[in-house]
């Protein structure tokens, strides 16, 4: 196979390089996998023994694909290459050398659930508060220490680390770390972090083992080098120290995993470790249109910490990037769904050609609901469907019990969550007793002391009192007020708030997003019944539809941007392009954090092949309060000549949502009410008035809808709305905190 002829000039030079250290800076869509594959094939064709080649990747899928490609070129010899993920390759080495560090060759590898269970048991044995010392939190702290090669002894003797744990009110984490490592060692087990930690220990404490593998691995290659952490960096540097034939491939502009311990300085400072370094830049993008490539370049140039490159493409210019402004996150979802439908119908795309990318998992709710209402199938990558996530099902179960205490499945789910001392044995006894006396489980729960004894009976009855209090509240309050109360009083919010890990924060945000959805339901003027029962009926229909999304066919793909790395789609929507959402509010405290967010946006842009859509909302619910949103600074950083701005309007008949929904009237009923589109141009001296004293009967002027008379004022909580009858467009409901109105006396 003449693979050299298949390469461009930059790729060819990188493949033909065989001696000394090299760094291949591979821009998005530049064919880095092809270069890695052909470089390995070229080494073998030049007489290098495959057993002397080490190729490290970050996923088994990447390793499998690379080996398959090499095998096509060189045949069965490809099977002899040391190729795989860091964890798979170094677990192989540790099994061979286990006796040197005191482990059996058949050591067990603990997965995350194993580690969590062990930590939970240790916390219990130490009589510590399991609400403070949650397994996720403790495991995250231990994992971070191992990735920085901080041993138990160093952890316990480091005053700064101990002070941090004291400040977090978890002073015993060091002791848990010590017991955890001791128990793992006694059990002949390593967790995933140990595979790297112990490889470093092996090479540091046993120079003979290091020398052995330095002689075996004469050629070291590392893919996605920008994602390596300190532990991985040290291992590869040690292995390459003797022969210095190390080649790393990566793109600093796609370094987005700092929260997992990845250190972008590893690639930025690679030349410091290897002054004789050869650098090859793969700058031709084969994936995206010119407009998308140029837009990505104009964004990433704002980062100070980077390896400069000029990515270009010979592909078609392509359409401008569409920036879509919506009035709310709910409208944003509708606009995305309808745009997908229209693009599919007009341009003969498949739904598989579309991806919706978001910064946080919680954002999927509005997208999922809009897609379902238009009968567009979708799949969630890297996460559960919003309504299938545990924390969402937990709160929904409480709400279901509030409306119907005889709902046995809901009762099973939450009777001991958050924990209230009702174990599985007790739970089973409740159901057995109910069957024996031929009563509902709820009747047994309300009279638990009679059947279960005083101690556990009191805990169960207290649970029943709480549910009955929720039910009383539901009789006189709307769905949002009840749900907000239930989320807090049940203990779910507090339980999730205590978990400060990335996963814990996401679960906490998801509860917030569910409450936002309920608030939107209550605020929807089309919903006459605002009760909790009506909301649950509405949501049940949505979740039922979700269970039918796995019967084959085409699907729109939904995922976080982090999950999208390495993937590509013809059409990409990046939603929630707002300040404090993207970039995230948590990433605005330092330049390093902000630049990581910008790299994340760069990754999102470069997933698109043909069309790219950026959407944002001017208002979004947060814990039930409607808040004004500001367009993301990242949109401003794109050269405007690559952008086409559009504005959503799903409130009136001119909106794209209404047009498409009318076209799909066989799927959605009833069709939206048709109104006259606004066509008013305000005078040059138009200036909004102070609306704090606005009252029914006043005449007002709106910059879009023209003149009208206030029919009614509606105040709910902190939000005040005005229902106005406009001369040209009819009745509109406007939120005063956002509406621009001039009062005419």
PDB file of N, CA and C in Angstrom, residues 398 400-407 410-411 414-418 420 422 430 440-452 454-473 485-486 489-490:
ATOM      1  N   UNK A 398     -41.511  11.766  44.895  1.00  0.00           N
ATOM      2  CA  UNK A 398     -42.111  12.503  46.020  1.00  0.00           C
ATOM      3  C   UNK A 398     -43.379  13.241  45.577  1.00  0.00           C
ATOM      4  N   UNK A 400     -45.319  12.471  43.063  1.00  0.00           N
ATOM      5  CA  UNK A 400     -46.363  11.477  42.801  1.00  0.00           C
ATOM      6  C   UNK A 400     -47.016  11.019  44.102  1.00  0.00           C
ATOM      7  N   UNK A 401     -46.213  10.790  45.134  1.00  0.00           N
ATOM      8  CA  UNK A 401     -46.756  10.393  46.438  1.00  0.00           C
ATOM      9  C   UNK A 401     -47.636  11.482  47.027  1.00  0.00           C
ATOM     10  N   UNK A 402     -47.241  12.730  46.799  1.00  0.00           N
ATOM     11  CA  UNK A 402     -48.021  13.859  47.313  1.00  0.00           C
ATOM     12  C   UNK A 402     -49.435  13.845  46.733  1.00  0.00           C
ATOM     13  N   UNK A 403     -49.521  13.529  45.454  1.00  0.00           N
ATOM     14  CA  UNK A 403     -50.821  13.499  44.774  1.00  0.00           C
ATOM     15  C   UNK A 403     -51.549  12.182  45.031  1.00  0.00           C
ATOM     16  N   UNK A 404     -50.809  11.083  45.093  1.00  0.00           N
ATOM     17  CA  UNK A 404     -51.411   9.762  45.279  1.00  0.00           C
ATOM     18  C   UNK A 404     -50.543   8.932  46.220  1.00  0.00           C
ATOM     19  N   UNK A 405     -50.833   8.977  47.531  1.00  0.00           N
ATOM     20  CA  UNK A 405     -49.997   8.251  48.497  1.00  0.00           C
ATOM     21  C   UNK A 405     -50.046   6.737  48.341  1.00  0.00           C
ATOM     22  N   UNK A 406     -50.974   6.216  47.553  1.00  0.00           N
ATOM     23  CA  UNK A 406     -51.045   4.774  47.326  1.00  0.00           C
ATOM     24  C   UNK A 406     -50.142   4.300  46.189  1.00  0.00           C
ATOM     25  N   UNK A 407     -49.371   5.226  45.607  1.00  0.00           N
ATOM     26  CA  UNK A 407     -48.445   4.887  44.530  1.00  0.00           C
ATOM     27  C   UNK A 407     -47.272   4.092  45.127  1.00  0.00           C
ATOM     28  N   UNK A 410     -43.571   4.698  43.774  1.00  0.00           N
ATOM     29  CA  UNK A 410     -43.006   5.949  44.271  1.00  0.00           C
ATOM     30  C   UNK A 410     -42.597   5.795  45.736  1.00  0.00           C
ATOM     31  N   UNK A 411     -43.432   5.103  46.505  1.00  0.00           N
ATOM     32  CA  UNK A 411     -43.132   4.878  47.919  1.00  0.00           C
ATOM     33  C   UNK A 411     -41.852   4.077  48.080  1.00  0.00           C
ATOM     34  N   UNK A 414     -38.606   6.294  47.574  1.00  0.00           N
ATOM     35  CA  UNK A 414     -38.157   7.401  48.431  1.00  0.00           C
ATOM     36  C   UNK A 414     -38.396   7.202  49.921  1.00  0.00           C
ATOM     37  N   UNK A 415     -38.948   6.069  50.322  1.00  0.00           N
ATOM     38  CA  UNK A 415     -39.235   5.912  51.746  1.00  0.00           C
ATOM     39  C   UNK A 415     -37.964   6.019  52.598  1.00  0.00           C
ATOM     40  N   UNK A 416     -36.826   5.679  52.017  1.00  0.00           N
ATOM     41  CA  UNK A 416     -35.565   5.804  52.764  1.00  0.00           C
ATOM     42  C   UNK A 416     -34.552   6.663  52.015  1.00  0.00           C
ATOM     43  N   UNK A 417     -35.058   7.605  51.205  1.00  0.00           N
ATOM     44  CA  UNK A 417     -34.158   8.565  50.565  1.00  0.00           C
ATOM     45  C   UNK A 417     -34.716   9.980  50.697  1.00  0.00           C
ATOM     46  N   UNK A 418     -33.922  10.899  51.261  1.00  0.00           N
ATOM     47  CA  UNK A 418     -32.643  10.681  51.932  1.00  0.00           C
ATOM     48  C   UNK A 418     -32.806   9.753  53.140  1.00  0.00           C
ATOM     49  N   UNK A 420     -33.405   7.720  56.307  1.00  0.00           N
ATOM     50  CA  UNK A 420     -34.120   8.027  57.547  1.00  0.00           C
ATOM     51  C   UNK A 420     -34.250   6.772  58.413  1.00  0.00           C
ATOM     52  N   UNK A 422     -34.770   3.541  57.577  1.00  0.00           N
ATOM     53  CA  UNK A 422     -35.744   2.502  57.201  1.00  0.00           C
ATOM     54  C   UNK A 422     -35.039   1.564  56.216  1.00  0.00           C
ATOM     55  N   UNK A 430     -43.111  -4.038  55.435  1.00  0.00           N
ATOM     56  CA  UNK A 430     -44.265  -3.176  55.165  1.00  0.00           C
ATOM     57  C   UNK A 430     -45.152  -3.785  54.089  1.00  0.00           C
ATOM     58  N   UNK A 440     -53.773  -1.301  51.867  1.00  0.00           N
ATOM     59  CA  UNK A 440     -52.729  -0.644  51.069  1.00  0.00           C
ATOM     60  C   UNK A 440     -51.478  -0.448  51.919  1.00  0.00           C
ATOM     61  N   UNK A 441     -50.350  -0.377  51.272  1.00  0.00           N
ATOM     62  CA  UNK A 441     -49.092  -0.142  51.984  1.00  0.00           C
ATOM     63  C   UNK A 441     -49.150   1.196  52.706  1.00  0.00           C
ATOM     64  N   UNK A 442     -49.801   2.176  52.096  1.00  0.00           N
ATOM     65  CA  UNK A 442     -49.875   3.499  52.719  1.00  0.00           C
ATOM     66  C   UNK A 442     -50.600   3.444  54.062  1.00  0.00           C
ATOM     67  N   UNK A 443     -51.637   2.613  54.179  1.00  0.00           N
ATOM     68  CA  UNK A 443     -52.334   2.472  55.456  1.00  0.00           C
ATOM     69  C   UNK A 443     -51.413   1.877  56.511  1.00  0.00           C
ATOM     70  N   UNK A 444     -50.588   0.922  56.099  1.00  0.00           N
ATOM     71  CA  UNK A 444     -49.616   0.340  57.035  1.00  0.00           C
ATOM     72  C   UNK A 444     -48.590   1.390  57.433  1.00  0.00           C
ATOM     73  N   UNK A 445     -48.137   2.189  56.463  1.00  0.00           N
ATOM     74  CA  UNK A 445     -47.148   3.239  56.740  1.00  0.00           C
ATOM     75  C   UNK A 445     -47.700   4.231  57.766  1.00  0.00           C
ATOM     76  N   UNK A 446     -48.950   4.644  57.610  1.00  0.00           N
ATOM     77  CA  UNK A 446     -49.534   5.630  58.530  1.00  0.00           C
ATOM     78  C   UNK A 446     -49.701   5.080  59.947  1.00  0.00           C
ATOM     79  N   UNK A 447     -49.774   3.763  60.069  1.00  0.00           N
ATOM     80  CA  UNK A 447     -49.955   3.134  61.390  1.00  0.00           C
ATOM     81  C   UNK A 447     -48.801   2.186  61.691  1.00  0.00           C
ATOM     82  N   UNK A 448     -47.602   2.598  61.311  1.00  0.00           N
ATOM     83  CA  UNK A 448     -46.444   1.704  61.361  1.00  0.00           C
ATOM     84  C   UNK A 448     -46.112   1.230  62.767  1.00  0.00           C
ATOM     85  N   UNK A 449     -46.324   2.067  63.785  1.00  0.00           N
ATOM     86  CA  UNK A 449     -45.980   1.665  65.160  1.00  0.00           C
ATOM     87  C   UNK A 449     -46.770   0.436  65.590  1.00  0.00           C
ATOM     88  N   UNK A 450     -47.968   0.328  65.063  1.00  0.00           N
ATOM     89  CA  UNK A 450     -48.833  -0.809  65.407  1.00  0.00           C
ATOM     90  C   UNK A 450     -48.292  -2.117  64.838  1.00  0.00           C
ATOM     91  N   UNK A 451     -47.608  -2.015  63.673  1.00  0.00           N
ATOM     92  CA  UNK A 451     -47.156  -3.223  62.992  1.00  0.00           C
ATOM     93  C   UNK A 451     -45.642  -3.474  63.120  1.00  0.00           C
ATOM     94  N   UNK A 452     -44.853  -2.427  63.311  1.00  0.00           N
ATOM     95  CA  UNK A 452     -43.404  -2.555  63.175  1.00  0.00           C
ATOM     96  C   UNK A 452     -42.637  -2.334  64.476  1.00  0.00           C
ATOM     97  N   UNK A 454     -41.983   0.378  68.008  1.00  0.00           N
ATOM     98  CA  UNK A 454     -41.926   1.827  68.222  1.00  0.00           C
ATOM     99  C   UNK A 454     -40.799   2.535  67.482  1.00  0.00           C
ATOM    100  N   UNK A 455     -39.550   2.002  67.549  1.00  0.00           N
ATOM    101  CA  UNK A 455     -38.413   2.764  67.022  1.00  0.00           C
ATOM    102  C   UNK A 455     -38.526   2.983  65.526  1.00  0.00           C
ATOM    103  N   UNK A 456     -38.561   1.898  64.772  1.00  0.00           N
ATOM    104  CA  UNK A 456     -38.637   2.035  63.323  1.00  0.00           C
ATOM    105  C   UNK A 456     -40.021   2.525  62.914  1.00  0.00           C
ATOM    106  N   UNK A 457     -41.047   2.160  63.717  1.00  0.00           N
ATOM    107  CA  UNK A 457     -42.399   2.614  63.409  1.00  0.00           C
ATOM    108  C   UNK A 457     -42.515   4.124  63.452  1.00  0.00           C
ATOM    109  N   UNK A 458     -41.841   4.743  64.415  1.00  0.00           N
ATOM    110  CA  UNK A 458     -41.867   6.205  64.525  1.00  0.00           C
ATOM    111  C   UNK A 458     -41.246   6.859  63.301  1.00  0.00           C
ATOM    112  N   UNK A 459     -40.122   6.315  62.801  1.00  0.00           N
ATOM    113  CA  UNK A 459     -39.457   6.869  61.612  1.00  0.00           C
ATOM    114  C   UNK A 459     -40.372   6.790  60.396  1.00  0.00           C
ATOM    115  N   UNK A 460     -41.099   5.659  60.276  1.00  0.00           N
ATOM    116  CA  UNK A 460     -42.006   5.493  59.128  1.00  0.00           C
ATOM    117  C   UNK A 460     -43.185   6.436  59.240  1.00  0.00           C
ATOM    118  N   UNK A 461     -43.735   6.566  60.440  1.00  0.00           N
ATOM    119  CA  UNK A 461     -44.882   7.463  60.619  1.00  0.00           C
ATOM    120  C   UNK A 461     -44.488   8.919  60.392  1.00  0.00           C
ATOM    121  N   UNK A 462     -43.288   9.300  60.802  1.00  0.00           N
ATOM    122  CA  UNK A 462     -42.813  10.663  60.530  1.00  0.00           C
ATOM    123  C   UNK A 462     -42.753  10.928  59.028  1.00  0.00           C
ATOM    124  N   UNK A 463     -42.349   9.896  58.275  1.00  0.00           N
ATOM    125  CA  UNK A 463     -42.340  10.017  56.812  1.00  0.00           C
ATOM    126  C   UNK A 463     -43.765  10.242  56.300  1.00  0.00           C
ATOM    127  N   UNK A 464     -44.729   9.499  56.863  1.00  0.00           N
ATOM    128  CA  UNK A 464     -46.123   9.644  56.410  1.00  0.00           C
ATOM    129  C   UNK A 464     -46.670  11.023  56.761  1.00  0.00           C
ATOM    130  N   UNK A 465     -46.276  11.569  57.939  1.00  0.00           N
ATOM    131  CA  UNK A 465     -46.719  12.919  58.315  1.00  0.00           C
ATOM    132  C   UNK A 465     -46.210  13.941  57.301  1.00  0.00           C
ATOM    133  N   UNK A 466     -44.958  13.766  56.861  1.00  0.00           N
ATOM    134  CA  UNK A 466     -44.375  14.695  55.890  1.00  0.00           C
ATOM    135  C   UNK A 466     -45.147  14.649  54.564  1.00  0.00           C
ATOM    136  N   UNK A 467     -45.442  13.447  54.082  1.00  0.00           N
ATOM    137  CA  UNK A 467     -46.171  13.317  52.820  1.00  0.00           C
ATOM    138  C   UNK A 467     -47.566  13.924  52.934  1.00  0.00           C
ATOM    139  N   UNK A 468     -48.231  13.710  54.088  1.00  0.00           N
ATOM    140  CA  UNK A 468     -49.573  14.275  54.265  1.00  0.00           C
ATOM    141  C   UNK A 468     -49.528  15.808  54.321  1.00  0.00           C
ATOM    142  N   UNK A 469     -48.448  16.341  54.896  1.00  0.00           N
ATOM    143  CA  UNK A 469     -48.285  17.796  54.911  1.00  0.00           C
ATOM    144  C   UNK A 469     -48.113  18.330  53.490  1.00  0.00           C
ATOM    145  N   UNK A 470     -47.348  17.581  52.664  1.00  0.00           N
ATOM    146  CA  UNK A 470     -47.194  17.957  51.257  1.00  0.00           C
ATOM    147  C   UNK A 470     -48.561  17.957  50.559  1.00  0.00           C
ATOM    148  N   UNK A 471     -49.377  16.926  50.841  1.00  0.00           N
ATOM    149  CA  UNK A 471     -50.685  16.791  50.190  1.00  0.00           C
ATOM    150  C   UNK A 471     -51.609  17.948  50.570  1.00  0.00           C
ATOM    151  N   UNK A 472     -51.567  18.357  51.855  1.00  0.00           N
ATOM    152  CA  UNK A 472     -52.381  19.497  52.286  1.00  0.00           C
ATOM    153  C   UNK A 472     -51.972  20.769  51.558  1.00  0.00           C
ATOM    154  N   UNK A 473     -50.676  20.966  51.409  1.00  0.00           N
ATOM    155  CA  UNK A 473     -50.176  22.154  50.716  1.00  0.00           C
ATOM    156  C   UNK A 473     -50.614  22.150  49.253  1.00  0.00           C
ATOM    157  N   UNK A 485     -41.272  23.398  47.732  1.00  0.00           N
ATOM    158  CA  UNK A 485     -41.353  23.026  49.153  1.00  0.00           C
ATOM    159  C   UNK A 485     -40.938  21.569  49.357  1.00  0.00           C
ATOM    160  N   UNK A 486     -41.436  20.688  48.496  1.00  0.00           N
ATOM    161  CA  UNK A 486     -41.119  19.256  48.615  1.00  0.00           C
ATOM    162  C   UNK A 486     -39.618  19.016  48.433  1.00  0.00           C
ATOM    163  N   UNK A 489     -38.029  20.346  51.811  1.00  0.00           N
ATOM    164  CA  UNK A 489     -38.453  19.677  53.043  1.00  0.00           C
ATOM    165  C   UNK A 489     -38.102  18.189  53.031  1.00  0.00           C
ATOM    166  N   UNK A 490     -38.114  17.566  51.857  1.00  0.00           N
ATOM    167  CA  UNK A 490     -37.799  16.136  51.781  1.00  0.00           C
ATOM    168  C   UNK A 490     -36.332  15.863  52.083  1.00  0.00           C
TER     169      UNK A 490
END
